[in-house]
Structure formats: structure tokens, C-alpha cells
CSV table of C-alpha atoms in Angstrom, one decimal:
chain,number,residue,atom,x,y,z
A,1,UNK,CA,38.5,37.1,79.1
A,2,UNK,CA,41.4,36.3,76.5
A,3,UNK,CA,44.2,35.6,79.5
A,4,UNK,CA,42.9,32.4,80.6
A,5,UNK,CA,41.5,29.5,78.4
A,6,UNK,CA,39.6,26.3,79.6
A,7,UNK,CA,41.6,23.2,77.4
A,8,UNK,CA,39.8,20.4,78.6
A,9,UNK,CA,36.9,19.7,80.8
A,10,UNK,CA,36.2,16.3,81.6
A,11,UNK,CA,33.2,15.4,83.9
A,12,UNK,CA,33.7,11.6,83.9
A,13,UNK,CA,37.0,12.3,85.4
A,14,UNK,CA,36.5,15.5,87.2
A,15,UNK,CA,39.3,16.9,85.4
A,16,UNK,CA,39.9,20.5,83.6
A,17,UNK,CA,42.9,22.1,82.4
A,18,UNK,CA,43.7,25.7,82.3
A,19,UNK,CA,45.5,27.8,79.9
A,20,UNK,CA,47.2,31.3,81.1
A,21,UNK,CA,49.1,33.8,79.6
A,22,UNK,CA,52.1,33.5,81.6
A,23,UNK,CA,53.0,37.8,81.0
A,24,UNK,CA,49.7,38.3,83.3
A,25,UNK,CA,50.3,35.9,85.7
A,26,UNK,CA,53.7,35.7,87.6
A,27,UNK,CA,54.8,31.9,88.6
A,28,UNK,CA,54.3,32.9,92.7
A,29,UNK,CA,51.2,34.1,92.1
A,30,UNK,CA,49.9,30.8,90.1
A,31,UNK,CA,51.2,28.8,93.4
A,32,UNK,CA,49.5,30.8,95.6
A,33,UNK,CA,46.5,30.4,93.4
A,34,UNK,CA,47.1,26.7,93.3
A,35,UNK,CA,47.3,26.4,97.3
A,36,UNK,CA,44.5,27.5,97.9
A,37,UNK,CA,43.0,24.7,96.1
A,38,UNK,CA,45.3,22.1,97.4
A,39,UNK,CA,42.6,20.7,100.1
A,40,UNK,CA,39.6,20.5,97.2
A,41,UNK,CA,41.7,19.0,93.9
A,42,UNK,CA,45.0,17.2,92.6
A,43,UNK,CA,46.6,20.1,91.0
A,44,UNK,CA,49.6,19.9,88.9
A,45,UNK,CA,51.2,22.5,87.0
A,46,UNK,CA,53.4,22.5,83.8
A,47,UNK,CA,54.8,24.9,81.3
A,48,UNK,CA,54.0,25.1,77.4
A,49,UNK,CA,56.2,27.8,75.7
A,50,UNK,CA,54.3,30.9,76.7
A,51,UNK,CA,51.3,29.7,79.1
A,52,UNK,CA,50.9,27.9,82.1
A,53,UNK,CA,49.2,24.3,82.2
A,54,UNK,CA,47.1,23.7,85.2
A,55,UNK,CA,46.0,20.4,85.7
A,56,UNK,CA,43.0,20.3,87.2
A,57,UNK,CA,41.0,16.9,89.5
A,58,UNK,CA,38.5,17.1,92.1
A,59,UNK,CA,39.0,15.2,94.9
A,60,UNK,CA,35.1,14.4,95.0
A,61,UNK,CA,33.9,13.9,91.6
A,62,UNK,CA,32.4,16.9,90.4
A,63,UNK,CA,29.9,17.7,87.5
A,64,UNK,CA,30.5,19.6,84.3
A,65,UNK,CA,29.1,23.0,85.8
A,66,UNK,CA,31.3,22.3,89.4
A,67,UNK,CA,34.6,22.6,86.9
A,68,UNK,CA,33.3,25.4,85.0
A,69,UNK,CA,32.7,27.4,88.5
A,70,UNK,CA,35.8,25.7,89.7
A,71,UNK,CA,37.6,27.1,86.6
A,72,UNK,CA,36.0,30.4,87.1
A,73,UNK,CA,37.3,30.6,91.3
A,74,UNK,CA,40.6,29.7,90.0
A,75,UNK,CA,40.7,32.8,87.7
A,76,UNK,CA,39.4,34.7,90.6
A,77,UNK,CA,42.1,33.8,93.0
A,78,UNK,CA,44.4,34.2,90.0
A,79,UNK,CA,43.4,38.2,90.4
A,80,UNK,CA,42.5,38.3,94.3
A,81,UNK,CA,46.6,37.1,95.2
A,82,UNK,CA,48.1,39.1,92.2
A,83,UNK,CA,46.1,42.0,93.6
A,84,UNK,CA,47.2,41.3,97.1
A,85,UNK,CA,51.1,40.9,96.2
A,86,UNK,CA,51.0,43.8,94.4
A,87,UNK,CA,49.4,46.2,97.6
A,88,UNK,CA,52.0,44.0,99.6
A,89,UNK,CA,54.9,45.2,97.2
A,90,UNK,CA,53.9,48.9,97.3
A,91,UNK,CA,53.3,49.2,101.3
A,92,UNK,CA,56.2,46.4,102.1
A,93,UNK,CA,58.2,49.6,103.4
A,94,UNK,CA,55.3,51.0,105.8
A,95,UNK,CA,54.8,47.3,106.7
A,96,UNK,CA,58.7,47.1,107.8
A,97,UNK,CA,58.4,50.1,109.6
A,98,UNK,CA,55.8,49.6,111.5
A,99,UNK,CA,56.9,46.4,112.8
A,100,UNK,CA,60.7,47.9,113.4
A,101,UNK,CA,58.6,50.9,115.8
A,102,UNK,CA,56.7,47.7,117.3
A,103,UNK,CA,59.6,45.6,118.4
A,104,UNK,CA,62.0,48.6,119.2
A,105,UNK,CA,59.8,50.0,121.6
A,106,UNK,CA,59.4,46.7,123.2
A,107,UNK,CA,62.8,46.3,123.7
A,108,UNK,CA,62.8,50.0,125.0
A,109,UNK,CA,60.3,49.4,127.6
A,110,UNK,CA,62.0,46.4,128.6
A,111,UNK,CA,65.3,48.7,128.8
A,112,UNK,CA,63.8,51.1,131.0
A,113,UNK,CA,61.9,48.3,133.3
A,114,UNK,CA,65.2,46.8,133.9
A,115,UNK,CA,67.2,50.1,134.4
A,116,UNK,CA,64.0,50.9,137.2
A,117,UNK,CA,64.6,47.6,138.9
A,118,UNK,CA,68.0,48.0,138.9
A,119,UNK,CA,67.7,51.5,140.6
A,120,UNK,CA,65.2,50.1,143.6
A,121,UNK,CA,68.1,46.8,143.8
A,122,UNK,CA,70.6,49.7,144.9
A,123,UNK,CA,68.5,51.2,147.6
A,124,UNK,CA,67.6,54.1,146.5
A,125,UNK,CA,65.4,56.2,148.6
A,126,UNK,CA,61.7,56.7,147.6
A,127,UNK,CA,60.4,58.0,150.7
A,128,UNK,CA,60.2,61.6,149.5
A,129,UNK,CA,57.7,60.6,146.6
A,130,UNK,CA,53.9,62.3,146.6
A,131,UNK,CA,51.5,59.7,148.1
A,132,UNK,CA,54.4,57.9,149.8
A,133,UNK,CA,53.6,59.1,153.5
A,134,UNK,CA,51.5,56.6,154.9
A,135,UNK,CA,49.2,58.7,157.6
A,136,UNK,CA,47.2,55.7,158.6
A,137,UNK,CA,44.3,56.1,156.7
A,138,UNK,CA,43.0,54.4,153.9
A,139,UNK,CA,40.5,54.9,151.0
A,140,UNK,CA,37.5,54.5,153.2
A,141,UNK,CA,38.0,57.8,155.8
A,142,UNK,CA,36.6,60.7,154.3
A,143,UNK,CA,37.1,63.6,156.9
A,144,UNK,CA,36.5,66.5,154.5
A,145,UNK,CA,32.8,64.7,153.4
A,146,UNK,CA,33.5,65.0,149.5
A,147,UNK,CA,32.1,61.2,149.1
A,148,UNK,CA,28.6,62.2,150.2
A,149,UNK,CA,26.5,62.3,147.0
A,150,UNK,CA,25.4,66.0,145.5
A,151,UNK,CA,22.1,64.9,143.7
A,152,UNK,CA,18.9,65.9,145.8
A,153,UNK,CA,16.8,62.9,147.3
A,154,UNK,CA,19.9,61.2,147.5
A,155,UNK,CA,21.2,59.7,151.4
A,156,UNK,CA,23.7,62.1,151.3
A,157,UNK,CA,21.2,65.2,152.0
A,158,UNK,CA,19.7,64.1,154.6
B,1,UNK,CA,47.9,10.9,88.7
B,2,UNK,CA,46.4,7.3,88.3
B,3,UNK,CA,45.6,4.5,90.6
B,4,UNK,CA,47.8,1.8,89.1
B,5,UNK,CA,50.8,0.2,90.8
B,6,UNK,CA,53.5,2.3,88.8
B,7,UNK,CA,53.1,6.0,87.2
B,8,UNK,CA,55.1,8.5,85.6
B,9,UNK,CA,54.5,11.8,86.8
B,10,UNK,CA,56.9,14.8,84.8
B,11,UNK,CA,57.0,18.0,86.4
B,12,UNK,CA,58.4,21.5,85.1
B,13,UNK,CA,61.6,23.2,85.9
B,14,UNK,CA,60.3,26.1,86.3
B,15,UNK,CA,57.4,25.3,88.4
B,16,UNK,CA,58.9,22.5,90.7
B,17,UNK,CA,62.1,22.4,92.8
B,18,UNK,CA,64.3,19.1,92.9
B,19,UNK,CA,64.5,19.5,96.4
B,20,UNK,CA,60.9,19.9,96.5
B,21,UNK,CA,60.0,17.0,94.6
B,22,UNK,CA,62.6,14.8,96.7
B,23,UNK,CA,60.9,16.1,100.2
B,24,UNK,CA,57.3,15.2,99.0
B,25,UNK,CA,59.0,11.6,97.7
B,26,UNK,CA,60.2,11.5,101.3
B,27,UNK,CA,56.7,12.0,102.9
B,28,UNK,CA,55.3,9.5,100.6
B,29,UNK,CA,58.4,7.1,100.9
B,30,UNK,CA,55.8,4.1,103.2
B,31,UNK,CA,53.4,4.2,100.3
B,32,UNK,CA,55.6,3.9,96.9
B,33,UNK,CA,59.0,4.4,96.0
B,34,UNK,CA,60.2,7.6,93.9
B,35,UNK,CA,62.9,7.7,91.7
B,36,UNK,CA,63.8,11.7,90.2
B,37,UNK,CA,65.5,11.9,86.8
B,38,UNK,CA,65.9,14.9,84.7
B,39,UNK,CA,64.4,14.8,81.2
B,40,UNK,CA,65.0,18.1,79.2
B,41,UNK,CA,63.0,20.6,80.8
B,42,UNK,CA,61.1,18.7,83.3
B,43,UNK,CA,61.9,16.1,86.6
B,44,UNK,CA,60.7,13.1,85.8
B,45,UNK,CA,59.3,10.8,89.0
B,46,UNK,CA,59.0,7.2,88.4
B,47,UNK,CA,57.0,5.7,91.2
B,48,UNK,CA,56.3,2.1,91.8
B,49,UNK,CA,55.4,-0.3,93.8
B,50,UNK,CA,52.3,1.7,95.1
B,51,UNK,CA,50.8,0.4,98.3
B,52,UNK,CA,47.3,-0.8,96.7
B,53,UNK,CA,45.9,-1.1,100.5
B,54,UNK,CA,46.3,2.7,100.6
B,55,UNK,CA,43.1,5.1,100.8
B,56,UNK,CA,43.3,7.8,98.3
B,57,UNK,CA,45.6,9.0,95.3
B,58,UNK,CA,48.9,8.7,96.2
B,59,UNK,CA,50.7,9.9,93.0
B,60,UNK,CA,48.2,12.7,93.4
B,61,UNK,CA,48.9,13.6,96.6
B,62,UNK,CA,52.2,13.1,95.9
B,63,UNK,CA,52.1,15.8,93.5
B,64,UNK,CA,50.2,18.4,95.6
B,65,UNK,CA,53.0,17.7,98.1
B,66,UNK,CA,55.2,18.7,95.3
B,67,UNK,CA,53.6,21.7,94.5
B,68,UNK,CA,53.3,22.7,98.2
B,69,UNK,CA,56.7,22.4,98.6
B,70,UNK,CA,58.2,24.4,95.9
B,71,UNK,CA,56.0,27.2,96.6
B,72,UNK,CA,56.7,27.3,100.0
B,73,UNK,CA,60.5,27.4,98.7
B,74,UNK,CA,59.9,30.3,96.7
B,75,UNK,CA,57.8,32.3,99.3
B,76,UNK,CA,60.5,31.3,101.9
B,77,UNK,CA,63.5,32.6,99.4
B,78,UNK,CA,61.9,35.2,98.8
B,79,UNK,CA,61.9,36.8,102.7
């Protein structure tokens, strides 16, 4: 892998600095890179012609190996968020869209809960609904028998 | 990054936003004090008069404050 170069690797320190080609690497994917290691190391970039310096020190100390792995994740998340702004950049529109359909018919329902309140505020007559006659009975009567089980052996049959 | 009294930290143009850098000298104002200055291509952040009481790296953290902030900056420009 020629786009990324380990500089310096200093175990008594825990430091390491990274070389990258700054062509492959945009500048907001290297901070999104970086954040991600904010919580684990002192990270502090810097510029040289052409390539990106990262500055590299655990916040434990860390041996040799720990910074080459370290240096290695880096160059993964490097990939991982270049990768993920670049699916983000080609659906950004289906994104928008989706969210525009999500909050519009939001509002809409809202729209049409208020204009439904406002209707039953003016009195309007519901009386002629289905269902609306009240003939005294409720859920429990069952004068036509249709609640009586149909399997055989069952209460209903007997 | 050191763990002296005083420290000269340069950051890049390109990488690090004044305003950034003066809103992470801000957080760390009760620990040190910051003083930004432009040198060619980079900010250049004198701090002194580090607390020596204080737990941890400040010029360090001072920096990943830094860094937080300008990329926050960018990703907040950018929507």
C-alpha cells in the first residue's frame, strides 16, 4: 500500500506519524478519520507539500506492535469514511427525498386532524354514521349464536 | 504536546480554523493561557503558564479540541 507511509514509530513515546497522499484522501475525510480516534490518542494533523502529517500519541502508552495495528485501523477508517461519503454523495438525493415525503406527510396528517376537529367544533351531525345507533347492546349479547365455537368436543356443541 | 509549563504548538491552515483554534483556547482558558499568531502557513499557539496541578496533557487535549472543532466546522459548513 504506496498511499500511506509510517514516518516514525516511537514506542518509548507512544508516538507514530503517518504519511498520505493527500489526492486519495480528501481533508474531511482525514478529520473524520482522526475523530474517531480522538478518545484513544493526541492527534494532530499538519500539511507537507503534497501529504498529510498525522501526528500520532496514545493516551495509554502503547507498544511497538499497538502503533503498527493502530497505524493499520487508521488506514482502515481512512477507507471505511471515504467509502461512506462517497455512498452518502451518490444517494444524498434519495436521502432528501425521503425525509421531504417523511415530514410532509406529517404535516398533512396534522392538516387533516385539525380540519376533522374543526368540523366536530361546528356541530356537525354524525348521527347518520354506520355503527352510530346505539341499540343498547354491547359486545357481550350474541342473539344470532355466531360466538359459540364450531370445533367438535368444544362447549359450544353441547 | 509536552508536559512543560510553556509549549508551542503550530497548526496548518488548511487543516485548522482560527476560530477553531480560539474556541478550544477558550475551553482550556482555567488551565493555561493561549495566545494565536499567524506564521506563514500555519497558527502558531503559544501557551503558558500551564496549570502543573492538572491531570493529563493539556496542550494535547488542547489540540484534539482543535482538531474537533474545525472538523465539526467543516461538516457543519458543509450542510
Amino acid at each position: 500500500m504506496a498511499q500511506s507511509k509510517i514516518e516514525t514509530i516511537d514506542a518509548k513515546t507512544s508516538t507514530l506519524t503517518l504519511a498520505l497522499d493527500i489526492d486519495l484522501y480528501p481533508r474531511d475525510v482525514l478529520y473524520a478519520a482522526a475523530y474517531v480516534f480522538l478518545d484513544r490518542a493526541y492527534v494532530l494533523l499538519d500539511r507537507d507539500g503534497q501529504r498529510f502529517i498525522v501526528h500520532v500519541r496514545g493516551k495509554q502508552p502503547l507498544e511497538e506492535e499497538t502503533l503498527r495495528a493502530f497505524a493499520g485501523e487508521f488506514e482502515n477508517e481512512l477507507l471505511a469514511q471515504a467509502l461512506r461519503q462517497k455512498v452518502f454523495a451518490a444517494n444524498q438525493r434519495i436521502i432528501e427525498n425521503v425525509a421531504n415525503l417523511a415530514i410532509f406527510g406529517a404535516v398533512g396528517s396534522e392538516a387533516d386532524e385539525e380540519g376533522e376537529a374543526a368540523a366536530g367544533d361546528e356541530g356537525t351531525d354524525l348521527s347518520g354514521l354506520h355503527g352510530a345507533d346505539d341499540d343498547g347492546m354491547d359486545f357481550l349479547n350474541d342473539p344470532l349464536g355466531i360466538a359459540k365455537p364450531w370445533e367438535t368436543g368444544k362447549k359450544g356443541d353441547e | 504536546m509536552s508536559n512543560a509549563t510553556t509549549a508551542s504548538v503550530k497548526f496548518h491552515r488548511d487543516l485548522y480554523h482560527e476560530q477553531a483554534i480560539t474556541e478550544a483556547a477558550a475551553s482550556f482558558a482555567d488551565f493555561a493561557s493561549f495566545k494565536v499568531r499567524s506564521d506563514g502557513e500555519h497558527y502558531v499557539v503559544d501557551v503558558a503558564d500551564i496549570n502543573p496541578e492538572v491531570e493529563g496533557d493539556v496542550v494535547a487535549e488542547f489540540c484534539n479540541f482543535a482538531l474537533a472543532n474545525s472538523a465539526m466546522r467543516l461538516k457543519n459548513s458543509e450542510t
